[in-house]
């Protein structure tokens, strides 16, 4: 691996670890049911985290519902009639193709096998370090780099396979890291197949992928080339489909007839209520229905902190429009949703809009764009904006027998509206805002010596606490005065009072919480009625009248 790239990856990983540690230390995010060892894919939000989350949801609701006259809200039940999931296609199609390892019991998503082998498999890593590629074009480090980082990672292995080295690895390190790999269990036979292959087609040497499959194959003629388990190297079973919806029962009888599902998306609750909303409001197409709520997916491989969880929250809008206007509304929402993240502080060079390729589109979607953020662990989706056509309303019309069409008075036209769906995750947005806000710089301590400072530079709308108020010392009437300012502030915005420890420490604590302003009552307050107010980002302090603190903060935060 090129040393520059390696250092970058290590520093990003390190950054992520520090973000996770801060989030735990300061009460943003805790592992779910931690006292019992946690539960993979489930997270709890602590006192600061819940405020941050609430602020994200409030900002979304304010910007997408309250301040628009063409979007209304909904709060539908998490558990719905199972027919909903038949109609939506989730019962038949919301599955992942999984492969089980008969050796160690590990499950791998079939479509992520090679990514897992390339990025997290200890034995592949170890094997690649041990084995030499003799090549005129590719030096070993280059081959390794391509293996690690490319989208089609397995570059051609040109040259000779170093058999003695592979044997040595199989009898030594391989035994520990890949006990069930064919190369380890029966190295002579496995290597003889590989040698036959290499010498048989000298002009078409195996690529890395084929090589990895070869070292996993003992009985080539009986089984063909095998795909190995990333953990232990055993040949994986064939893929089988695993359903991603959590199941339960409604009522006392717990049989198949009474089976229900925890919703995997909030969208279906909206489609099912399309007619209810239409009939009870004075809305006309085009209009949208918005919902924020929990969704559940039994993800096979929860990972990247809260990014892929099993319980999470979605913010979804189904925007119903005339089919002839769908392209226009798609373009409008695609841009509006991207701008929303930028406006709340995600810098556009870490944020991107990626249009789906034709072969990436869901079968019902005419167009789709992902809003992606460059997290320290990689670039990944925050939100998808899709043109779902009339697929969902048509399905529910067919399965429920209810008419889902819309009659347009003006044109005397009856039609099934098309739907534009901006669908985002609250938890993913929170993680992106947290990663973006995290910063380290220096601040002078009490003696003026520069010290490392950790600060969360949240957008003011998102900051869990907007202003903190301190007495400089716990005497001379300062606590009483500071408390009075705090009481006034907290009637209008999220405020915090702190009188414990040195004032410099209190500033640091608020920097770590992302609080934009800290106010300190000191001796001078009793002489001229002023207090200091410190800006989180510049760390500059100025004196303002004690009575104008609330006004000052609200004005600067545009609250
Ligand atoms: N109704 C369309 C829909 O649900 P999706 O792309 O499957 O589309 C929408 O999900 C959003 O929900 C994603 O962009 C993501 O932000 C969030 N999301 C999906 N699965 C998630 C998971 N396992 N953990 C956290 N957020 C998730």
Coordinates of C-alpha atoms and ligand atoms in Angstrom, one line a residue:
X1 CA 0.0 0.0 0.0
X2 CA 1.3 3.4 -0.8
X3 CA 2.5 5.0 2.4
X4 CA 0.5 8.2 1.8
X5 CA -2.7 6.3 1.3
X6 CA -2.0 4.1 4.3
X7 CA -1.4 7.2 6.5
X8 CA -4.6 8.8 5.3
X9 CA -6.7 5.7 6.1
X10 CA -5.1 5.4 9.5
X11 CA -5.7 9.0 10.4
X12 CA -9.4 8.7 9.2
X13 CA -9.8 5.6 11.3
X14 CA -8.2 7.3 14.2
X15 CA -10.5 10.3 13.8
X16 CA -13.5 8.0 13.8
X17 CA -12.3 6.4 17.0
X18 CA -11.9 9.8 18.7
X19 CA -15.4 10.8 17.5
X20 CA -16.9 7.6 18.9
X21 CA -15.0 8.1 22.2
X22 CA -16.2 11.7 22.5
X23 CA -19.8 10.7 21.8
X24 CA -19.7 8.1 24.6
X25 CA -17.8 10.3 27.0
X26 CA -20.1 13.3 26.6
X27 CA -23.4 11.4 26.5
X28 CA -24.3 11.6 22.8
X29 CA -24.4 7.9 21.9
X30 CA -24.1 4.8 24.1
X31 CA -24.1 1.1 22.9
X32 CA -27.6 -0.3 23.4
X33 CA -28.2 -2.4 26.6
X34 CA -24.5 -1.9 27.4
X35 CA -24.6 -3.3 30.9
X36 CA -25.5 -6.6 29.4
X37 CA -22.7 -6.5 26.9
X38 CA -24.7 -4.5 24.3
X39 CA -26.7 -5.8 21.3
X40 CA -25.2 -5.6 17.9
X41 CA -26.9 -3.0 15.7
X42 CA -28.7 -1.1 18.5
X43 CA -27.7 2.2 20.0
X44 CA -29.0 4.6 22.7
X45 CA -28.9 8.4 22.6
X46 CA -27.8 10.1 25.8
X47 CA -28.8 13.6 27.1
X48 CA -26.8 15.5 24.5
X49 CA -27.5 13.0 21.7
X50 CA -31.2 13.2 22.1
X51 CA -31.2 17.0 21.9
X52 CA -29.1 16.8 18.8
X53 CA -31.4 14.2 17.3
X54 CA -34.5 16.2 18.2
X55 CA -32.9 19.4 16.6
X56 CA -32.3 17.5 13.4
X57 CA -35.9 16.2 13.3
X58 CA -37.2 19.7 14.2
X59 CA -35.1 21.4 11.5
X60 CA -36.4 18.8 8.9
X61 CA -40.0 19.2 10.0
X62 CA -39.8 22.9 10.1
X63 CA -38.2 23.1 6.6
X64 CA -40.1 20.4 4.9
X65 CA -43.5 20.6 6.6
X66 CA -44.3 23.7 8.7
X67 CA -43.0 26.3 6.3
X68 CA -44.5 24.7 3.2
X69 CA -48.1 24.8 2.3
X70 CA -47.9 21.7 0.1
X71 CA -46.7 19.1 2.6
X72 CA -48.5 17.8 5.7
X73 CA -47.5 15.4 8.4
X74 CA -48.5 11.9 9.5
X75 CA -47.7 9.5 12.3
X76 CA -48.7 6.0 11.3
X77 CA -48.4 2.8 13.3
X78 CA -45.1 0.8 13.2
X79 CA -47.0 -2.5 12.9
X80 CA -49.4 -2.7 10.0
X81 CA -51.6 -5.3 8.4
X82 CA -49.1 -7.9 6.9
X83 CA -50.9 -7.4 3.5
X84 CA -49.2 -4.0 3.3
X85 CA -45.8 -5.8 3.0
X86 CA -47.2 -8.2 0.5
X87 CA -48.4 -5.3 -1.7
X88 CA -45.1 -3.3 -1.2
X89 CA -43.1 -6.3 -2.2
X90 CA -41.2 -6.5 1.1
X91 CA -42.4 -10.0 2.0
X92 CA -41.1 -11.5 -1.2
X93 CA -38.2 -9.3 -2.0
X94 CA -36.8 -7.6 1.1
X95 CA -34.1 -10.2 1.7
X96 CA -30.4 -10.5 1.5
X97 CA -28.6 -13.4 -0.2
X98 CA -26.5 -15.0 2.6
X99 CA -23.8 -17.6 2.6
X100 CA -23.1 -19.6 5.7
X101 CA -19.6 -20.9 6.5
X102 CA -19.9 -24.6 7.6
X103 CA -16.6 -24.3 9.3
X104 CA -17.1 -21.5 11.8
X105 CA -20.8 -20.5 11.3
X106 CA -20.0 -17.0 10.0
X107 CA -22.6 -15.5 7.6
X108 CA -21.5 -13.3 4.7
X109 CA -23.7 -11.3 2.4
X110 CA -23.2 -13.0 -1.0
X111 CA -22.8 -9.6 -2.8
X112 CA -20.3 -8.4 -0.2
X113 CA -18.1 -11.4 0.0
X114 CA -15.2 -10.1 -2.1
X115 CA -15.3 -6.7 -0.4
X116 CA -15.2 -8.4 3.0
X117 CA -12.3 -10.6 1.8
X118 CA -10.4 -7.6 0.5
X119 CA -11.0 -5.3 3.5
X120 CA -11.5 -7.2 6.7
X121 CA -10.2 -10.8 6.3
X122 CA -7.2 -11.4 8.5
X123 CA -6.0 -14.5 6.6
X124 CA -6.2 -12.8 3.2
X125 CA -4.2 -9.9 4.5
X126 CA -1.7 -12.3 6.0
X127 CA -1.5 -14.5 2.9
X128 CA -0.9 -11.5 0.7
X129 CA 1.9 -10.4 2.9
X130 CA 3.5 -13.8 2.7
X131 CA 3.1 -14.5 -1.0
X132 CA 5.3 -12.9 -3.6
X133 CA 4.2 -11.8 -7.0
X134 CA 7.1 -11.8 -9.4
X135 CA 6.2 -9.5 -12.2
X136 CA 7.6 -7.2 -14.7
X137 CA 4.8 -4.7 -14.7
X138 CA 3.3 -4.9 -11.2
X139 CA 5.5 -4.6 -8.2
X140 CA 4.1 -6.4 -5.1
X141 CA 3.1 -3.2 -3.3
X142 CA 1.1 -2.0 -6.3
X143 CA -0.7 -5.3 -6.7
X144 CA -1.6 -5.1 -3.0
X145 CA -2.8 -1.5 -3.3
X146 CA -5.1 -2.4 -6.1
X147 CA -6.4 -5.3 -4.3
X148 CA -7.3 -3.1 -1.3
X149 CA -8.8 -0.1 -2.8
X150 CA -10.2 -0.6 -6.3
X151 CA -13.9 -1.1 -6.9
X152 CA -12.9 -4.2 -8.9
X153 CA -10.2 -5.1 -6.5
X154 CA -8.6 -8.2 -7.9
X155 CA -5.8 -7.2 -10.2
X156 CA -4.0 -9.7 -12.5
X157 CA -1.3 -11.7 -10.9
X158 CA 1.3 -11.7 -13.6
X159 CA 4.3 -14.0 -13.1
X160 CA 5.2 -16.9 -10.9
X161 CA 3.6 -18.1 -7.8
X162 CA 6.2 -18.6 -5.0
X163 CA 5.2 -22.1 -3.9
X164 CA 7.7 -22.7 -1.1
X165 CA 6.5 -19.5 0.5
X166 CA 2.9 -20.4 0.2
X167 CA 3.7 -23.8 1.8
X168 CA 5.6 -22.2 4.6
X169 CA 2.6 -19.9 5.2
X170 CA 0.2 -22.8 5.1
X171 CA 2.2 -24.7 7.8
X172 CA 2.8 -21.7 10.0
X173 CA 0.7 -18.6 10.2
X174 CA -2.0 -20.0 8.0
X175 CA -2.8 -22.7 10.6
X176 CA -3.7 -19.9 13.1
X177 CA -5.5 -17.5 10.9
X178 CA -7.3 -19.8 8.3
X179 CA -7.6 -23.2 9.9
X180 CA -10.2 -24.4 7.4
X181 CA -8.6 -23.1 4.2
X182 CA -7.8 -25.9 1.7
X183 CA -4.3 -24.6 1.4
X184 CA -3.8 -25.1 5.1
X185 CA -5.7 -28.4 5.4
X186 CA -4.1 -30.0 2.4
X187 CA -1.4 -27.8 0.9
X188 CA 0.2 -30.3 -1.5
X189 CA -3.0 -31.1 -3.4
X190 CA -4.3 -27.5 -3.4
X191 CA -1.0 -26.2 -4.6
X192 CA -0.8 -28.8 -7.3
X193 CA -4.1 -27.6 -8.8
X194 CA -2.8 -24.1 -8.7
X195 CA 0.5 -25.0 -10.3
X196 CA -1.3 -26.9 -13.1
X197 CA -3.5 -23.8 -13.7
X198 CA -0.5 -21.4 -13.8
X199 CA 1.7 -23.6 -16.1
X200 CA -1.3 -24.6 -18.2
X201 CA -2.2 -21.0 -19.3
X202 CA 1.1 -19.1 -19.0
X203 CA -0.4 -16.3 -21.1
X204 CA -3.5 -15.8 -18.9
X205 CA -2.3 -15.8 -15.3
X206 CA -4.9 -16.0 -12.6
X207 CA -6.1 -12.7 -11.1
X208 CA -6.2 -12.3 -7.3
X209 CA -9.7 -13.4 -7.1
X210 CA -9.0 -16.7 -8.9
X211 CA -5.9 -17.2 -6.8
X212 CA -7.9 -16.8 -3.6
X213 CA -10.5 -19.2 -4.9
X214 CA -7.7 -21.7 -5.8
X215 CA -6.2 -21.7 -2.3
X216 CA -9.7 -22.5 -1.0
X217 CA -10.2 -25.5 -3.3
X218 CA -9.1 -29.0 -2.6
X219 CA -11.2 -31.1 -4.9
X220 CA -11.2 -28.9 -8.0
X221 CA -12.9 -31.5 -10.3
X222 CA -15.7 -32.3 -7.9
X223 CA -16.5 -28.8 -6.6
X224 CA -15.1 -26.3 -9.1
X225 CA -13.4 -23.3 -7.6
X226 CA -14.7 -22.5 -4.1
X227 CA -15.4 -19.2 -2.4
X228 CA -13.7 -19.1 1.0
X229 CA -15.0 -17.8 4.3
X230 CA -13.3 -14.5 5.2
X231 CA -12.9 -15.7 8.8
X232 CA -11.6 -19.3 8.7
X233 CA -11.1 -20.0 4.9
X234 CA -13.6 -22.9 4.7
X235 CA -15.6 -23.1 1.4
X236 CA -18.9 -21.3 1.8
X237 CA -22.3 -22.8 1.4
X238 CA -24.4 -21.7 -1.6
X239 CA -26.4 -18.4 -1.0
X240 CA -29.9 -18.5 0.5
X241 CA -32.3 -15.6 1.0
X242 CA -32.7 -14.2 4.5
X243 CA -35.7 -12.0 5.3
X244 CA -34.7 -8.6 6.8
X245 CA -38.0 -7.8 8.5
X246 CA -38.3 -8.4 12.2
X247 CA -41.3 -10.6 13.0
X248 CA -43.7 -10.8 15.9
X249 CA -47.3 -11.7 16.5
X250 CA -50.4 -9.6 17.1
X251 CA -52.6 -11.2 19.8
X252 CA -52.3 -14.2 21.9
X253 CA -52.2 -16.9 19.3
X254 CA -48.6 -17.0 18.1
X255 CA -48.9 -18.8 14.7
X256 CA -48.2 -17.9 11.1
X257 CA -51.7 -16.5 10.7
X258 CA -51.1 -13.9 13.4
X259 CA -47.6 -12.9 12.3
X260 CA -46.9 -9.2 12.0
X261 CA -43.8 -7.3 11.0
X262 CA -42.0 -4.2 12.4
X263 CA -42.0 -1.8 9.5
X264 CA -38.7 -1.6 7.5
X265 CA -39.6 1.9 6.2
X266 CA -42.1 4.6 7.2
X267 CA -43.1 5.1 3.5
X268 CA -45.8 2.4 3.4
X269 CA -47.8 4.0 6.2
X270 CA -48.0 7.1 4.0
X271 CA -49.1 5.3 0.9
X272 CA -51.8 3.5 2.9
X273 CA -53.1 6.8 4.2
X274 CA -53.0 8.7 0.9
X275 CA -56.8 8.7 0.5
X276 CA -57.4 9.5 4.2
X277 CA -55.2 12.6 4.0
X278 CA -56.7 13.6 0.7
X279 CA -60.3 13.2 1.9
X280 CA -59.7 15.0 5.2
X281 CA -57.6 17.9 4.0
X282 CA -58.1 20.5 1.3
X283 CA -55.0 19.5 -0.5
X284 CA -54.7 19.0 -4.2
X285 CA -52.1 17.2 -6.1
X286 CA -49.2 18.1 -6.1
X287 CA -48.8 17.7 -2.4
X288 CA -46.6 15.7 0.0
X289 CA -47.1 13.6 3.2
X290 CA -44.2 13.6 5.6
X291 CA -43.4 11.3 8.4
X292 CA -40.6 10.8 10.9
X293 CA -40.4 7.5 12.7
X294 CA -38.7 4.3 13.7
X295 CA -37.9 1.6 11.2
X296 CA -36.4 -1.8 11.8
X297 CA -34.2 -4.0 9.6
X298 CA -32.6 -7.2 10.8
X299 CA -29.4 -6.1 9.0
X300 CA -27.0 -9.0 8.5
X301 CA -24.0 -7.0 9.1
X302 CA -24.6 -3.9 11.2
X303 CA -21.5 -1.7 11.0
X304 CA -19.7 1.6 11.0
X305 CA -21.0 2.7 14.3
X306 CA -24.7 3.8 14.0
X307 CA -24.5 4.0 10.2
X308 CA -26.0 0.6 9.6
X309 CA -28.2 -0.2 12.6
X310 CA -31.1 -2.6 13.1
X311 CA -33.3 0.0 14.7
X312 CA -33.2 3.5 13.3
X313 CA -35.3 6.5 12.4
X314 CA -36.3 7.7 9.0
X315 CA -37.5 11.1 7.7
X316 CA -39.6 10.5 4.6
X317 CA -41.8 12.5 2.3
X318 CA -44.0 10.9 -0.4
X319 CA -44.7 13.8 -2.8
X320 CA -47.7 13.0 -5.0
X321 CA -47.8 14.7 -8.4
X322 CA -49.2 14.4 -11.9
X323 CA -47.1 11.8 -13.9
X324 CA -46.4 14.6 -16.5
X325 CA -44.8 16.7 -13.7
X326 CA -42.8 14.0 -12.0
X327 CA -39.5 14.8 -13.7
X328 CA -39.8 18.4 -12.6
X329 CA -40.6 17.6 -9.0
X330 CA -37.9 15.0 -8.9
X331 CA -35.3 17.6 -10.0
X332 CA -36.7 20.1 -7.4
X333 CA -36.6 17.7 -4.4
X334 CA -33.2 16.3 -5.4
X335 CA -31.7 19.7 -5.2
X336 CA -33.7 20.9 -2.2
X337 CA -32.6 17.9 -0.1
X338 CA -29.0 18.4 -1.0
X339 CA -29.2 22.1 -0.1
X340 CA -30.7 21.2 3.2
X341 CA -27.7 19.3 4.4
X342 CA -25.3 22.0 3.1
X343 CA -27.4 24.7 4.9
X344 CA -27.0 22.8 8.2
X345 CA -23.2 22.7 7.9
X346 CA -22.2 19.7 5.8
X347 CA -19.6 21.2 3.5
X348 CA -20.3 20.4 -0.1
X349 CA -16.8 19.0 -0.7
X350 CA -17.7 16.1 1.7
X351 CA -21.2 15.9 0.4
X352 CA -22.2 14.8 -3.1
X353 CA -25.2 13.9 -5.1
X354 CA -24.8 10.7 -7.0
X355 CA -27.3 9.7 -9.7
X356 CA -28.0 6.0 -9.9
X357 CA -26.9 4.1 -13.0
X358 CA -29.8 2.5 -14.9
X359 CA -28.8 -1.0 -13.6
X360 CA -28.7 0.3 -10.0
X361 CA -32.4 1.5 -10.0
X362 CA -35.0 -0.4 -8.0
X363 CA -37.5 -2.1 -10.4
X364 CA -40.2 0.5 -9.6
X365 CA -38.0 3.6 -9.8
X366 CA -37.6 5.8 -12.8
X367 CA -34.8 7.8 -11.3
X368 CA -32.9 7.9 -8.1
X369 CA -30.1 10.0 -6.6
X370 CA -28.2 9.4 -3.4
X371 CA -27.0 12.2 -1.2
X372 CA -23.7 10.8 0.1
X373 CA -21.3 12.0 2.7
X374 CA -17.6 11.3 3.0
X375 CA -17.5 9.7 6.5
X376 CA -14.1 8.8 8.0
X377 CA -14.9 5.2 7.2
X378 CA -15.9 5.9 3.6
X379 CA -18.4 7.7 1.4
X380 CA -21.9 6.5 2.0
X381 CA -25.6 7.3 1.6
X382 CA -27.4 9.7 3.9
X383 CA -30.6 10.0 1.9
X384 CA -32.1 8.8 -1.4
X385 CA -34.4 10.8 -3.6
X386 CA -36.4 8.6 -5.9
X387 CA -39.1 8.9 -8.6
X388 CA -41.1 5.8 -7.5
X389 CA -43.7 6.3 -10.3
X390 CA -47.2 5.1 -9.5
X391 CA -45.8 1.7 -8.3
X392 CA -46.9 1.9 -4.7
X393 CA -50.3 3.3 -5.2
X394 CA -51.0 0.8 -7.9
X395 CA -49.9 -2.1 -5.7
X396 CA -52.0 -1.0 -2.8
X397 CA -55.0 -0.4 -5.1
X398 CA -54.6 -3.9 -6.4
X399 CA -54.0 -5.6 -3.0
X400 CA -56.6 -3.7 -1.0
X401 CA -59.3 -3.3 -3.7
X402 CA -59.5 0.4 -2.8
X403 CA -59.5 3.1 -5.4
X404 CA -56.3 5.1 -5.1
X405 CA -56.8 7.4 -8.1
X406 CA -57.0 11.1 -7.9
X407 CA -59.6 13.2 -9.8
X408 CA -58.4 16.6 -11.0
X409 CA -61.4 19.0 -11.2
X410 CA -59.8 21.5 -13.5
X411 CA -58.8 19.0 -16.2
X412 CA -61.5 16.4 -15.4
X413 CA -58.7 13.9 -15.5
X414 CA -58.5 10.8 -13.2
X415 CA -55.1 9.4 -12.7
X416 CA -52.8 7.5 -10.3
X417 CA -50.3 10.1 -9.0
X418 CA -46.6 9.5 -9.4
X419 CA -44.5 9.8 -6.2
X420 CA -41.3 11.6 -5.6
X421 CA -39.7 10.2 -2.4
X422 CA -36.9 12.0 -0.4
X423 CA -36.0 9.3 2.2
X424 CA -33.4 10.1 4.8
X425 CA -32.1 8.6 8.0
X426 CA -32.1 10.6 11.2
X427 CA -29.2 8.5 12.6
X428 CA -27.1 8.8 9.5
X429 CA -27.7 12.6 9.4
X430 CA -26.7 12.8 13.0
X431 CA -23.6 10.9 12.4
X432 CA -22.6 13.1 9.5
X433 CA -23.3 16.3 11.5
X434 CA -21.2 14.8 14.3
X435 CA -18.3 13.9 12.0
X436 CA -18.4 17.2 10.3
X437 CA -18.5 19.2 13.6
X438 CA -15.7 17.3 15.2
X439 CA -12.5 19.4 15.3
X440 CA -9.3 19.7 17.3
X441 CA -7.3 22.9 17.8
X442 CA -5.5 24.7 20.6
X443 CA -6.6 26.9 23.3
X444 CA -4.6 28.6 26.1
X445 CA -5.1 27.2 29.6
X446 CA -5.3 29.3 32.8
X447 CA -1.6 30.0 32.6
X448 CA -1.7 30.9 29.0
X449 CA 0.0 27.7 27.8
X450 CA -1.5 26.2 24.6
X451 CA -3.5 23.0 25.2
X452 CA -5.2 20.7 22.8
X453 CA -8.9 21.5 22.5
X454 CA -11.7 19.2 21.2
X455 CA -14.6 21.2 19.8
X456 CA -17.9 20.3 18.1
X457 CA -18.6 23.1 15.6
X458 CA -22.3 22.3 15.2
X459 CA -24.5 24.6 13.2
X460 CA -26.4 26.7 15.8
X461 CA -29.7 25.2 14.9
X462 CA -28.4 21.8 15.7
X463 CA -26.3 22.5 18.8
X464 CA -27.8 20.6 21.8
X465 CA -27.1 23.5 24.1
X466 CA -27.2 27.1 22.8
X467 CA -25.8 29.0 25.7
X468 CA -24.0 28.0 29.0
X469 CA -23.9 30.4 31.9
X470 CA -21.2 30.3 34.6
X471 CA -20.3 32.3 37.8
X472 CA -16.6 32.9 37.7
X473 CA -16.4 31.7 41.4
X474 CA -18.9 30.3 43.8
X475 CA -19.2 33.4 46.0
X476 CA -19.8 37.1 46.1
X477 CA -23.3 36.8 44.6
X478 CA -22.0 35.5 41.3
X479 CA -23.9 32.2 41.4
X480 CA -27.2 34.0 42.1
X481 CA -26.6 36.5 39.2
X482 CA -25.5 33.7 36.8
X483 CA -28.6 31.6 37.7
X484 CA -30.9 34.5 37.0
X485 CA -29.4 34.9 33.5
X486 CA -29.6 31.2 33.0
X487 CA -33.3 31.1 34.1
X488 CA -34.2 33.8 31.7
X489 CA -32.4 32.1 28.8
X490 CA -33.8 28.6 29.4
X491 CA -37.3 29.8 29.1
X492 CA -36.6 30.4 25.4
X493 CA -33.7 28.2 24.4
X494 CA -31.6 25.2 25.5
X495 CA -29.4 26.6 28.2
X496 CA -27.0 25.1 30.8
X497 CA -25.7 26.3 34.2
X498 CA -22.4 25.2 35.5
X499 CA -20.5 26.4 38.6
X500 CA -18.2 23.4 39.1
X501 CA -14.4 23.5 38.6
X502 CA -12.1 26.0 37.0
X503 CA -13.8 28.2 34.4
X504 CA -11.3 27.1 31.7
X505 CA -12.5 23.5 32.2
X506 CA -16.1 24.6 32.0
X507 CA -15.4 26.2 28.6
X508 CA -13.7 23.0 27.4
X509 CA -16.7 20.9 28.5
X510 CA -19.0 23.2 26.5
X511 CA -16.7 23.2 23.5
X512 CA -17.0 19.4 23.6
X513 CA -20.7 19.6 23.7
X514 CA -20.8 22.1 20.8
X515 CA -22.3 25.0 22.8
X516 CA -21.9 28.2 20.6
X517 CA -21.8 30.7 23.5
X518 CA -20.6 30.7 27.1
X519 CA -21.5 33.6 29.5
X520 CA -19.5 34.3 32.6
X521 CA -20.5 36.5 35.5
X522 CA -17.5 38.0 37.3
X523 CA -16.5 40.8 39.6
X524 CA -16.9 43.5 37.0
X525 CA -20.6 42.4 36.5
X526 CA -21.3 44.1 39.9
X527 CA -19.5 47.3 38.9
X528 CA -20.8 48.0 35.4
X529 CA -23.6 45.3 34.9
X530 CA -21.7 43.5 32.1
X531 CA -20.8 39.8 31.6
X532 CA -18.3 38.1 29.3
X533 CA -19.6 36.2 26.3
X534 CA -17.3 33.8 24.6
X535 CA -17.7 32.5 21.1
X536 CA -17.1 28.7 20.7
X537 CA -15.4 28.9 17.3
X538 CA -13.2 32.0 17.7
X539 CA -12.8 31.7 21.5
X540 CA -13.0 35.5 21.5
X541 CA -14.7 37.1 24.5
X542 CA -16.5 40.4 24.6
X543 CA -18.4 42.2 27.3
X544 CA -22.1 42.8 26.9
X545 CA -24.8 44.0 29.3
X546 CA -26.1 41.2 31.5
X547 CA -29.7 42.0 30.6
X548 CA -29.0 41.6 26.8
X549 CA -27.6 38.0 26.9
X550 CA -30.7 36.4 25.6
X551 CA -31.2 39.0 22.8
X552 CA -27.5 38.7 21.8
X553 CA -27.6 34.9 21.6
X554 CA -30.9 34.8 19.7
X555 CA -29.8 37.3 17.2
X556 CA -26.6 35.5 16.4
X557 CA -28.2 32.1 16.2
X558 CA -31.1 33.4 14.2
X559 CA -33.5 31.9 16.7
Ligands
LIG1 N1 -38.6 4.3 1.6 C1 -37.4 4.1 0.9 C2 -36.3 3.6 1.8 O1 -36.6 3.2 2.9 P1 -33.8 3.2 1.9 O2 -32.6 3.7 1.0 O3 -33.8 1.7 2.2 O4 -35.1 3.7 1.2 C3 -33.8 5.3 3.3 O5 -33.7 3.9 3.3 C4 -32.8 5.9 4.3 O6 -33.0 5.3 5.6 C5 -31.3 5.7 4.0 O7 -30.9 6.7 3.1 C6 -30.7 5.8 5.3 O8 -30.4 7.1 5.7 C7 -31.7 5.2 6.3 N2 -31.4 3.8 6.6 C8 -31.7 2.7 5.8 N3 -31.2 1.6 6.4 C9 -30.6 2.0 7.5 C10 -29.9 1.3 8.6 N4 -29.8 0.0 8.6 N5 -29.4 2.1 9.6 C11 -29.5 3.4 9.6 N6 -30.2 4.1 8.7 C12 -30.7 3.4 7.6

